[in-house]
Coordinates of C-alpha atoms and ligand atoms in Angstrom, one line a residue:
X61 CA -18.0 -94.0 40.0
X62 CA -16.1 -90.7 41.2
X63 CA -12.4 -91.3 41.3
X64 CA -9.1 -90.1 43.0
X65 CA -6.4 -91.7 40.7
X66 CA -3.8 -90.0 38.8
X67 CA -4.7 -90.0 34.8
X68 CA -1.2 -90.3 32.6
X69 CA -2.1 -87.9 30.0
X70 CA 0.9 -87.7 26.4
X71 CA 1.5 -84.5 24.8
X72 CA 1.5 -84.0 21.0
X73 CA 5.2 -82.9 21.9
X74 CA 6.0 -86.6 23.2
X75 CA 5.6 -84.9 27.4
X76 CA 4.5 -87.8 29.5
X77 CA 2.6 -86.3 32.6
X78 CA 0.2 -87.6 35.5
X79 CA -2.7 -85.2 36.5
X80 CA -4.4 -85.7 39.7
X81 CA -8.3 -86.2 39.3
X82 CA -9.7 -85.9 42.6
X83 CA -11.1 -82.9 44.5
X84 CA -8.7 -81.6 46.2
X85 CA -9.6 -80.9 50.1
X86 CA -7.0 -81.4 53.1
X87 CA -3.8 -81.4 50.7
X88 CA -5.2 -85.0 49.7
X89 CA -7.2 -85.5 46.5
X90 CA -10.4 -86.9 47.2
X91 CA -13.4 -88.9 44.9
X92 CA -16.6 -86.7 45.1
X93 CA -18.9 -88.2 47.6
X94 CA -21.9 -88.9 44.9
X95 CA -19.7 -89.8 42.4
X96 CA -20.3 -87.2 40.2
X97 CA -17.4 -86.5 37.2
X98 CA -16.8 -84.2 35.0
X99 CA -15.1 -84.8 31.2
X100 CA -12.1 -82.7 30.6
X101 CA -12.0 -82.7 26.7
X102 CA -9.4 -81.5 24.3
X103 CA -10.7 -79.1 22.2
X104 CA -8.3 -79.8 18.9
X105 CA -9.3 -84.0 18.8
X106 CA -12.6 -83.6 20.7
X107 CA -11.5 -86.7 22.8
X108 CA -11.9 -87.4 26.5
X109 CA -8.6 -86.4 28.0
X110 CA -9.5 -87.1 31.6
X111 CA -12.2 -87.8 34.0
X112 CA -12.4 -85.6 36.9
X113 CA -13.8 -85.6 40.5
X114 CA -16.8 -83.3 40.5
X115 CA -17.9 -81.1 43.6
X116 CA -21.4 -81.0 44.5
X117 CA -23.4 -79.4 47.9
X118 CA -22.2 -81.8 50.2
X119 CA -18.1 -81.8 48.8
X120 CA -18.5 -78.5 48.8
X121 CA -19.6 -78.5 53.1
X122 CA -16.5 -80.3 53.1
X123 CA -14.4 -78.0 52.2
X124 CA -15.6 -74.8 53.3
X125 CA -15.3 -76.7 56.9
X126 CA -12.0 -77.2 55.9
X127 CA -10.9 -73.8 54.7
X128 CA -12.9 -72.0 57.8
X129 CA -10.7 -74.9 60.2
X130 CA -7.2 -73.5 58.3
X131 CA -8.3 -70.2 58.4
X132 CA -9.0 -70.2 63.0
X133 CA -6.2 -72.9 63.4
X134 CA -2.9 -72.5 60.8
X135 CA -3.9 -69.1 58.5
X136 CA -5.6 -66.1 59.1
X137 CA -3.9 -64.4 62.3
X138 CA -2.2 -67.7 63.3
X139 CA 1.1 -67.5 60.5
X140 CA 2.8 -64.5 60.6
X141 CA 2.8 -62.1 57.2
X142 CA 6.6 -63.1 56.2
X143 CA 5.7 -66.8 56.6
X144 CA 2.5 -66.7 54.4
X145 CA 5.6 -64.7 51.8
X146 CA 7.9 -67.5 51.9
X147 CA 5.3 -70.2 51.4
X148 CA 3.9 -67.8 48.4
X149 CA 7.6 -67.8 46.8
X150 CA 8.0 -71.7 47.4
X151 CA 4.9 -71.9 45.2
X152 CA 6.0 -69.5 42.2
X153 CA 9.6 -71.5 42.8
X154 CA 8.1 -74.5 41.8
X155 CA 5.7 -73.0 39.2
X156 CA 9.0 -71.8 37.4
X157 CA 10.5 -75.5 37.7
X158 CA 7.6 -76.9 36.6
X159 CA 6.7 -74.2 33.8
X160 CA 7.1 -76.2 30.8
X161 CA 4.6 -79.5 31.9
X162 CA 1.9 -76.5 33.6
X163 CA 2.3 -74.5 30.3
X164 CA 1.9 -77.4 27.8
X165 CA -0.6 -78.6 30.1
X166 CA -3.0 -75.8 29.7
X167 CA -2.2 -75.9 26.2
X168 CA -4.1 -78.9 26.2
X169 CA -6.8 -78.8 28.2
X170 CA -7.9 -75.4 26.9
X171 CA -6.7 -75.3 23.0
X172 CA -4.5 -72.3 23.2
X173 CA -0.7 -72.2 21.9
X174 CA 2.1 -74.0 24.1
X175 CA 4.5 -71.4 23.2
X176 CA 2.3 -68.7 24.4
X177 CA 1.1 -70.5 27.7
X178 CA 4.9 -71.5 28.7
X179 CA 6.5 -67.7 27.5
X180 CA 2.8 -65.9 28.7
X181 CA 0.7 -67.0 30.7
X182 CA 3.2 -68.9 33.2
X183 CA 5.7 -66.7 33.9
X184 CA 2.9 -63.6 34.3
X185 CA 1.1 -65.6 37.1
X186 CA 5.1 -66.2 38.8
X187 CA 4.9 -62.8 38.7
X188 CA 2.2 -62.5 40.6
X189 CA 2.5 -64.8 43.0
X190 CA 6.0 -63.3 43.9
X191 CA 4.2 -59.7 43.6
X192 CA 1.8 -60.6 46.7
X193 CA 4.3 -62.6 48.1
X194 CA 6.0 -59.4 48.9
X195 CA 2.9 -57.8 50.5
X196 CA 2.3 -60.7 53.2
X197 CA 4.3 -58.8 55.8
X198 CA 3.5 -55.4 54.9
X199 CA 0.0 -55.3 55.8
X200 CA -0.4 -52.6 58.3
X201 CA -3.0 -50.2 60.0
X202 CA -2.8 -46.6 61.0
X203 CA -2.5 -44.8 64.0
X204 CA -5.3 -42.4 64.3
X205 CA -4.9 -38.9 66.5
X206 CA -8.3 -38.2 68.0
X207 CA -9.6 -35.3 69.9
X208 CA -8.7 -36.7 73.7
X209 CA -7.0 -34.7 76.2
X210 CA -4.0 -37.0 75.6
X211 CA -5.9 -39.9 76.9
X212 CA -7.2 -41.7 74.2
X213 CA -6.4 -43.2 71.0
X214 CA -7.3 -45.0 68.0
X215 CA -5.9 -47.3 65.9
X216 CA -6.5 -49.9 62.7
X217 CA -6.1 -53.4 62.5
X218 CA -6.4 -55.3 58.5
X219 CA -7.6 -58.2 59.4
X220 CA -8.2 -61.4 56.5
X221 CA -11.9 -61.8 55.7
X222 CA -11.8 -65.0 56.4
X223 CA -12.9 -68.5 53.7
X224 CA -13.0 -67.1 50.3
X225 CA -14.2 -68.3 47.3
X226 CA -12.6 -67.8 44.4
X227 CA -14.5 -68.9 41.1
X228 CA -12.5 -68.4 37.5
X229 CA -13.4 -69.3 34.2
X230 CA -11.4 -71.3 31.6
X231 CA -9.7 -68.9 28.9
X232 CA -6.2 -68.7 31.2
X233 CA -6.8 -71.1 34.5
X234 CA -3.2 -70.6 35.9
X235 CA -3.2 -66.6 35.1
X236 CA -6.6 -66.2 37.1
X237 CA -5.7 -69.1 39.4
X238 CA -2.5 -67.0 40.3
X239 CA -4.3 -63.3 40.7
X240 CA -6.9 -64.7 42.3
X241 CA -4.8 -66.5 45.6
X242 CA -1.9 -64.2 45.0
X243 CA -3.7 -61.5 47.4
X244 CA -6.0 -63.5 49.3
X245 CA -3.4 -66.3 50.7
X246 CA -1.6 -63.2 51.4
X247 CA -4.0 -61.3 53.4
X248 CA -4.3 -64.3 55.2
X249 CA -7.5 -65.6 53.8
X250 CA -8.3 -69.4 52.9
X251 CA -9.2 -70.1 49.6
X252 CA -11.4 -72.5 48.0
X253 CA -11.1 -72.3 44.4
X254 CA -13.2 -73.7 41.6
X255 CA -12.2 -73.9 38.5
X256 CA -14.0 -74.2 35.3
X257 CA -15.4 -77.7 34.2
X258 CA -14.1 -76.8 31.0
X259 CA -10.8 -76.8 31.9
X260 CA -10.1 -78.2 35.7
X261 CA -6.4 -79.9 34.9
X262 CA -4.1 -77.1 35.5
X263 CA -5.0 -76.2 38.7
X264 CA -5.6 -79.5 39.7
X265 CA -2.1 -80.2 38.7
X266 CA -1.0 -77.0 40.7
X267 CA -2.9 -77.8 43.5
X268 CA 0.2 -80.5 44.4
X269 CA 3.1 -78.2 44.0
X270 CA 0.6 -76.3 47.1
X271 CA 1.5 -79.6 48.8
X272 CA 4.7 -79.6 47.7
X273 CA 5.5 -75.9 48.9
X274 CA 4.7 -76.5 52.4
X275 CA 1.2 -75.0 52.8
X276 CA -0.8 -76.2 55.4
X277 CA -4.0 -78.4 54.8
X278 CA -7.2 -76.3 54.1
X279 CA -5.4 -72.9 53.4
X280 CA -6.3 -73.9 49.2
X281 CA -8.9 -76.1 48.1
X282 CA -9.5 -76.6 44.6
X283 CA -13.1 -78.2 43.8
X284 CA -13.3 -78.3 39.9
X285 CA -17.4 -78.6 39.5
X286 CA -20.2 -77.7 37.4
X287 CA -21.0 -73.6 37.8
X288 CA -24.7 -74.3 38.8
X289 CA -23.9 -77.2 40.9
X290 CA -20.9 -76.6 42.7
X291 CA -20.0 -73.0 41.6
X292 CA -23.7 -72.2 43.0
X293 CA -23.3 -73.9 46.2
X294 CA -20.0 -71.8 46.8
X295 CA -21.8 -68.7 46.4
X296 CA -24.7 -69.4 48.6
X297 CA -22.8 -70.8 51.3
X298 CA -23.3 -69.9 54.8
X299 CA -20.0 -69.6 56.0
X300 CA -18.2 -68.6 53.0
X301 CA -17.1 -64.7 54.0
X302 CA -16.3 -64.1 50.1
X303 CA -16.3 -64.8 46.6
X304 CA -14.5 -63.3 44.1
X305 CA -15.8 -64.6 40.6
X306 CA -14.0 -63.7 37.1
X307 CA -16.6 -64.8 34.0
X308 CA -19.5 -63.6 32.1
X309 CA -21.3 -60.7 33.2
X310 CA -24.7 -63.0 33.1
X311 CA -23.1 -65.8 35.4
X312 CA -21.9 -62.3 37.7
X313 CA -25.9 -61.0 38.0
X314 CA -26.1 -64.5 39.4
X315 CA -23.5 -64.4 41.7
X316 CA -24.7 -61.1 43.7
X317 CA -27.9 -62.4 43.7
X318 CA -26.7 -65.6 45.7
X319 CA -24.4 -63.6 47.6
X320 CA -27.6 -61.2 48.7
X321 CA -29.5 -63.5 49.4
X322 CA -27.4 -65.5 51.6
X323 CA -25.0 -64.1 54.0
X324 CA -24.4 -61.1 51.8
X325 CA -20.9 -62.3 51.6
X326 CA -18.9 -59.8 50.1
X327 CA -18.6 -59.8 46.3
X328 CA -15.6 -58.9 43.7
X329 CA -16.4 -59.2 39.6
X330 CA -14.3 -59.0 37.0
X331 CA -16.8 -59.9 34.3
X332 CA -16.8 -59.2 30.3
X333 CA -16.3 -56.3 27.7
X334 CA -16.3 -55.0 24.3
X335 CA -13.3 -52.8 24.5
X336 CA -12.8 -50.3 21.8
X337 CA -9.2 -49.5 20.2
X338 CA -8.7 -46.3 18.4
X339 CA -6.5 -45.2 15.7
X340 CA -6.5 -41.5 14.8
X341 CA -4.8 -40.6 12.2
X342 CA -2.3 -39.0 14.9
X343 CA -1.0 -41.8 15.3
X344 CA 3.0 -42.3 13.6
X345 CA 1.8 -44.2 10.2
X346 CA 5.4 -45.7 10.4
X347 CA 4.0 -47.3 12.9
X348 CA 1.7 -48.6 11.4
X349 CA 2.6 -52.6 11.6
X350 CA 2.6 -51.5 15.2
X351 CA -0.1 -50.4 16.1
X352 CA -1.6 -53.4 14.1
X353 CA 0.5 -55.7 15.8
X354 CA -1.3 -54.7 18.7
X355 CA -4.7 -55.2 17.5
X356 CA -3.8 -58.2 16.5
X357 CA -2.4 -59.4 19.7
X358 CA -5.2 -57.3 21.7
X359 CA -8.3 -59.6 19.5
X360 CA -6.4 -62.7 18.5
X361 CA -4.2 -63.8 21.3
X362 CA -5.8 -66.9 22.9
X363 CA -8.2 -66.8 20.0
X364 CA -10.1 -64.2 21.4
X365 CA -11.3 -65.7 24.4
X366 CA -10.2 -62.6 26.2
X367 CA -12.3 -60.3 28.5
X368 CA -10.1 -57.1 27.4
X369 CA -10.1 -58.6 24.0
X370 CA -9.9 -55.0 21.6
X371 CA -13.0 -56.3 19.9
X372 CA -14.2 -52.8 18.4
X373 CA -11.8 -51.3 16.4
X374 CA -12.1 -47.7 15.0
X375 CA -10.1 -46.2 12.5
X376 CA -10.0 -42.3 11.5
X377 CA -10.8 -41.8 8.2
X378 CA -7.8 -40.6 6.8
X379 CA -5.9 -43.1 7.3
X380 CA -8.1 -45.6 7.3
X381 CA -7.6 -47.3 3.8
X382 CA -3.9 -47.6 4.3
X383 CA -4.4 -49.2 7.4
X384 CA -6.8 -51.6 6.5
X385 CA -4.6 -53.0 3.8
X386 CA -1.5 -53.5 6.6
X387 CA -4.3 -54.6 9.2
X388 CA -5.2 -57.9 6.5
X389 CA -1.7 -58.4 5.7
X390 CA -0.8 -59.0 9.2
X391 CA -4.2 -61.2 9.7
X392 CA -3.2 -63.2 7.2
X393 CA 0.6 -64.1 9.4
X394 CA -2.2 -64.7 12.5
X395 CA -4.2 -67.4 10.6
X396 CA -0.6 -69.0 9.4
X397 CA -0.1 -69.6 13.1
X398 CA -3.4 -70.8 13.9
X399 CA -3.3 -74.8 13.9
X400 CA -1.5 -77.0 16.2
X401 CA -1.5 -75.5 19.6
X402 CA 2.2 -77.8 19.9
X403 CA 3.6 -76.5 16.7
X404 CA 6.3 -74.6 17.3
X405 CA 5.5 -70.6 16.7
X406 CA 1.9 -71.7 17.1
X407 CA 0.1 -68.3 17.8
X408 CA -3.3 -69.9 18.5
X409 CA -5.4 -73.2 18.2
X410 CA -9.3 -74.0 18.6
X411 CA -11.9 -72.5 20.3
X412 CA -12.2 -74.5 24.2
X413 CA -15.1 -76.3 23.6
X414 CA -17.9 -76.7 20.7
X415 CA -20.6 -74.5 22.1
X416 CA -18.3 -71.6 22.4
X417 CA -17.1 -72.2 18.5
X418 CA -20.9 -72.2 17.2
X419 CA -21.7 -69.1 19.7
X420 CA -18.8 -67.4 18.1
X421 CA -19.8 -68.9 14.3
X422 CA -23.7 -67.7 15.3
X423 CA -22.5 -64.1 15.8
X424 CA -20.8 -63.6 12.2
X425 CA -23.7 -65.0 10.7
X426 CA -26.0 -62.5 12.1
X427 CA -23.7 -60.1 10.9
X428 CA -24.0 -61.2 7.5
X429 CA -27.9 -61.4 8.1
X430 CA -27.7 -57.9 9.4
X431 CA -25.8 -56.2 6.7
X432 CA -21.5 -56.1 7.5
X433 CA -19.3 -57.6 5.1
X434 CA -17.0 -60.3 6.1
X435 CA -13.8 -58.6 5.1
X436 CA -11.4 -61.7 6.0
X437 CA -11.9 -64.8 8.0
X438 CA -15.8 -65.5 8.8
X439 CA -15.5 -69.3 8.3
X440 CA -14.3 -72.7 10.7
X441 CA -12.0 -75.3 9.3
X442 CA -13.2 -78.3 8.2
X443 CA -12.5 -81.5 9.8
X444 CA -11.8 -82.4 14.1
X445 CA -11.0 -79.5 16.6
X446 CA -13.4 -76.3 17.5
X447 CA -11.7 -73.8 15.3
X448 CA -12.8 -70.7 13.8
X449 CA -10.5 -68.6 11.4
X450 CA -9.2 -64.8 12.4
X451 CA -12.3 -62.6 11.1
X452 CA -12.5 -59.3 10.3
X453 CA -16.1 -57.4 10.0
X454 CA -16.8 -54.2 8.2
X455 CA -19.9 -52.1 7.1
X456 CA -21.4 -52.4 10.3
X457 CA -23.7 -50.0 12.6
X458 CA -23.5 -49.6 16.6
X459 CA -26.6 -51.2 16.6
X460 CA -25.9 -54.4 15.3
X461 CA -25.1 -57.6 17.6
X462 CA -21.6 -58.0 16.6
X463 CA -21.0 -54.4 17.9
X464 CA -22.9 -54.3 21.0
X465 CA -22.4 -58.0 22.3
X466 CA -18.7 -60.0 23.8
X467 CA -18.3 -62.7 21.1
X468 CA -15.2 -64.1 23.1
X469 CA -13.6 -65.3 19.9
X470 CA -11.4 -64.0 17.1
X471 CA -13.6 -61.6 15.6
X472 CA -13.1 -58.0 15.3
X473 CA -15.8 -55.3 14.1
X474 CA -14.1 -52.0 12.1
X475 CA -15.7 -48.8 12.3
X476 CA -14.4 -45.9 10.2
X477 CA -14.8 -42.2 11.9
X478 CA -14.3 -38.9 11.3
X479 CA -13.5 -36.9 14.2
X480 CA -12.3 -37.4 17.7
X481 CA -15.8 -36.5 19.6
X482 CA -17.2 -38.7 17.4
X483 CA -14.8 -42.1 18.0
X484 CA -15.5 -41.1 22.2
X485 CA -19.0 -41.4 21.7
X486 CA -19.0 -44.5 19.7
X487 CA -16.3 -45.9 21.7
X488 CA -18.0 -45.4 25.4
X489 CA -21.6 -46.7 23.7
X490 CA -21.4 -49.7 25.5
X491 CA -22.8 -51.3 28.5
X492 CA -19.3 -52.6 29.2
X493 CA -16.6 -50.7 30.4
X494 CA -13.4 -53.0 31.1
X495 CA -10.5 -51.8 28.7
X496 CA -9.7 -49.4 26.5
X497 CA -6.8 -48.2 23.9
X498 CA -5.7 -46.4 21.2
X499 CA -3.0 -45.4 19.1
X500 CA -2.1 -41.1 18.3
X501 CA 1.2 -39.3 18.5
X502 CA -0.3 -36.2 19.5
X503 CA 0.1 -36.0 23.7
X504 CA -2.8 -33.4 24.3
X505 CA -5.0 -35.7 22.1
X506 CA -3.7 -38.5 24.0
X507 CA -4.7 -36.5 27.2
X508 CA -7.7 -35.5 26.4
X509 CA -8.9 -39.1 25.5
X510 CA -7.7 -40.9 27.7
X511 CA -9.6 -38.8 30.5
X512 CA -13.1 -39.6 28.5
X513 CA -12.6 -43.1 27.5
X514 CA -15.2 -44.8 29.9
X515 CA -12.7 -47.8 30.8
X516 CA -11.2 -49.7 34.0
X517 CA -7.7 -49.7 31.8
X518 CA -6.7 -47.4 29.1
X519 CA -3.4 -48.1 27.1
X520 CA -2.0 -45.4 25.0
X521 CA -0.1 -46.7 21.7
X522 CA -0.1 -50.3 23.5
X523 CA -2.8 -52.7 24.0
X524 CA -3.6 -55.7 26.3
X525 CA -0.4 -55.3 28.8
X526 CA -1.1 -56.3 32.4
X527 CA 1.4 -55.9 35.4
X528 CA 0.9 -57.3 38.3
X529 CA 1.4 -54.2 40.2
X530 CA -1.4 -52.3 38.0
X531 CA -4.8 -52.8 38.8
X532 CA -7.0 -53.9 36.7
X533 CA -10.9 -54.1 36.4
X534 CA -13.9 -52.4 35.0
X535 CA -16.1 -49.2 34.8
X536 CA -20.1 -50.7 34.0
X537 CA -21.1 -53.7 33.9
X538 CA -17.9 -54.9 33.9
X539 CA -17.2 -55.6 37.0
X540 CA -16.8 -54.4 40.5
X541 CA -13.9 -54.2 42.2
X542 CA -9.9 -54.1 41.4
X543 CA -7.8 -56.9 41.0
X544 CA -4.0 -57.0 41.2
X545 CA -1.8 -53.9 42.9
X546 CA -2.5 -53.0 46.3
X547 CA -6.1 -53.2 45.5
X548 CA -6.9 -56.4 44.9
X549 CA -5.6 -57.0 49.4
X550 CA -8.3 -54.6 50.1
X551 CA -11.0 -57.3 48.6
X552 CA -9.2 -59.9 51.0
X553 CA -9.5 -57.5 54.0
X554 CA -11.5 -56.1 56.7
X555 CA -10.5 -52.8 58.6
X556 CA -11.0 -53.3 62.4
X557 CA -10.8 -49.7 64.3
X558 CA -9.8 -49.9 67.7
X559 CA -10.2 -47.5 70.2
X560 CA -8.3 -46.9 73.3
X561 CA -8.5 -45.6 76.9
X562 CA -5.6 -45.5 78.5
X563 CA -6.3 -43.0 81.2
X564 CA -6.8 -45.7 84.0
X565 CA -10.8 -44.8 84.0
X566 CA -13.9 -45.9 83.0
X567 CA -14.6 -46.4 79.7
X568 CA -17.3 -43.8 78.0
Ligands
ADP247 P1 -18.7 -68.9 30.2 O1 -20.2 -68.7 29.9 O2 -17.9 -68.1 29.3 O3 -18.3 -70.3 30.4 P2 -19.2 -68.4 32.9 O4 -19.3 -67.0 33.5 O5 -20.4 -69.2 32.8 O6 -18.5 -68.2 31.6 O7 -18.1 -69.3 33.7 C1 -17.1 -68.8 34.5 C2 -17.0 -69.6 35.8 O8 -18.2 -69.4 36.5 C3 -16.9 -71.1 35.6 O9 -16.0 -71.6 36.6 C4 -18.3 -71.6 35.8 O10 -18.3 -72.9 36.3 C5 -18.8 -70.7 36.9 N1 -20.2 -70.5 37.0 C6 -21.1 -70.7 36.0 N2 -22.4 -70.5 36.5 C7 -22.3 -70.3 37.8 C8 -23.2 -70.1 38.9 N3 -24.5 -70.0 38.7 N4 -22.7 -69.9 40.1 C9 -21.4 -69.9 40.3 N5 -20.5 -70.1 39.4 C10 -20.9 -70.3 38.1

């Protein structure tokens, strides 16, 4: 039997918090109407922590009727721009209240470090929130000159595009929850959001502070549910004017196809990658924990579930020994702070769920099989909790799966190289094209490479940074579209071009 009720969920770290497990329609939380649930699990006892509401076809008519009713009624072109602002500050207010429960609690639900949630992932999707809360009143057309005698002219109206659905996968739920309704609420769009069943309690649990701020009911909807149930009902929906999907670049092919094949709503994808990181031997060797620091950070943070995760490391050969030895010592601090997501200085904890841990597990062995050596890591722990140790592969060949495929865990491949024509090729070999960095002191190198690395983001001597005010996105297949900066309102947008006579006479 589908229920509504608050669950009490306790923290490792003594917190005491109730979490909403309804569907969440009309600002009221709501049992699905065939009963269907889903198990929210935590990934370091592998015990149920809650049971939650689950969305199929007929919740999900529901809702969309709701968002499209918001969106003529009380949103869209019925609030003006500086209202939709203030409502999106009221929200990051409470978000910064509450950042200590939201952080711990998708800590919990997903496996990741507390620390890093609270000091991370919270404050970054403030941020954003207060980023596009800024941009709700300053959403403007043009004035267009045309050709007229003096009697004619044109103009541009941004309009919203209307009920959008916004699907995000589990690896950071309030990050993507926050970039995602960030510019759509807004451009004055309604938003029905589905998270992922792997991880539905965060933005369940931020779907009351939406109450809380003030927002009218139907502008956000948040209908955790199965991606092939739910999820594929969103994106085939007739009245649905958008989705705008963040996940695996297979669950992506999917959603254009539904999309094309329905209303041809419009589409935005910010799917996977395999993003190289480069050190030339350019790079300041004092530096050196540095720029290891940062592939550390940019292929262990969140355990590697991390679509710009710097997977594909390449080192020039001259300083490649040195920086292998520095690159293990500091692998070494990472696995110390694997463990305990609630122990303090915890840098990361278990995989989120068991398949994902055996995909990851299933990829090192067919490096072995294949040929690499396993120069650190390449094991899980014994005993309860998905976890996989920090691994570091070497010998291996462009061709092998390890090299070529997204693992989305904490593995990273090495690739010694000689020369810098040599690291572009090898670097932009890939079907993926999301992010890419690398690390040299010389700034007509850095120029030079930057303008060839095949990449949606490129960070020089720096990896993994995001800003809300930077887009962000990818080249290939991974993705489509920009999210974040003034982009990411143009996916939330129509352009309306309007074109006057105001001569007194007919119309040609
Ligand atoms: P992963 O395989 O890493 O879990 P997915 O891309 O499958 O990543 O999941 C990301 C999000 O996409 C989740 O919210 C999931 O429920 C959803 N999803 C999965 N399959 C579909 C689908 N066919 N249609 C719509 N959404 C889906």
């Amino acid at each position: 039997m589908s229920t509504s009720l608050p669950t009490l969920l306790t923290f490792p770290n003594g917190r005491e918090l109730t979490v909403p497990t309804g569907l969440f329609i009309d600002n009221k939380f709501v049992p699905s109407i065939e009963g269907a649930t889903i198990q929210s699990i935590n990934p370091v006892t592998e015990e149920v922590l809650a049971v939650v509401s689950s969305a199929t076809a007929k919740d999900i008519d529901i809702a969309v009727a709701s968002s499209r009713h918001a969106f003529r009624t009380v949103w869209g072109r019925n609030i003006p721009g500086v209202e939709r602002g203030k409502l999106l500050n009221r929200l990051a207010d409470l978000m910064e209240r509450d950042t200590d429960p939201l952080g711990d609690l998708e800590a919990l639900d997903n496996g990741k470090s507390a620390e890093v949630a609270r000091a991370v992932d919270l404050p970054e999707a403030i941020a954003c929130l207060r980023y596009y809360a800024g941009w709700s009143d300053k959403i403007f057309g043009q004035t267009i000159e045309v050709d007229d005698k003096g009697h004619k002219s044109a103009s541009t109206r941004i309009e919203p595009l209307g009920v959008c659905a916004q699907i995000i996968p589990w690896n950071y739920t309030i990050m993507m929850l926050a970039w995602k309704i960030g510019p759509a609420l807004a451009a004055g769009c309604t938003v029905i959001l589905k998270p992922s069943e792997l991880t539905p309690l965060p933005a369940l649990k931020l779907a009351e502070l939406v109450v809380e701020a003030g927002f009218p009911p139907g502008v956000f909807n948040c209908v955790p549910s199965f991606g092939d149930v739910g999820g594929a009902a969103l994106t085939s929906h007739l009245d649905v004017d958008k989705v705008a999907f963040t996940g695996s670049t297979a669950t992506g092919r999917k959603i254009m196809q539904a999309a094309a094949l329905s209303n041809l709503k419009k589409v935005t994808l910010e799917l996977g990658g395999k993003s190289p990181h480069i050190i030339f031997a350019s790079a300041n060797l004092k530096e050196g924990p540095r720029s290891c620091e940062s592939c550390h950070w940019g292929v262990f943070l969140n355990q590697g579930q991390d679509c710009v995760a710097g997977t594909r490391l390449y080192v020039q050969a001259k300083v490649y020994d040195a920086f292998i030895e520095e690159l293990l010592h500091s692998a070494k601090e990472w696995t110390a702070g694997y463990g305990d997501p609630f122990a303090e200085g915890a840098l990361g904890g278990p995989l989120v769920s068991e398949v994902q841990r055996d995909k990851v597990a299933a990829y090192v062995d067919s490096a072995r099989a294949e040929g690499a050596s396993i120069v650190y890591g390449g094991e899980r722990w014994q005993g309860k909790g998905w976890y996989y140790l920090p691994t570091i592969i070497g010998d291996v060949t462009p061709t092998m799966k390890v090299v070529k495929e997204e693992i989305f865990g904490p593995v990273l491949v090495v690739t010694k190289f000689e020369t810098e024509e040599e690291v572009i090729a090898l670097a932009n070999d890939s079907t993926y094209g999301l992010g890419a960095g690398f690390h040299s002191n010389d700034a007509n190198q850095c120029q030079r490479v930057l303008a060839r690395l095949e990449a949606g983001t490129v960070w020089v001597n720096q990896y993994g940074q995001l800003y809300p005010q930077v887009p962000f996105g990818g080249y290939k297949q991974s993705g489509m579209g920009r999210e974040l900066g003034t982009y990411a309102l143009e996916n939330y947008t129509q352009v309306k071009s309007v074109l006057w006579d105001y001569s007194g006479g007919s119309a040609q």
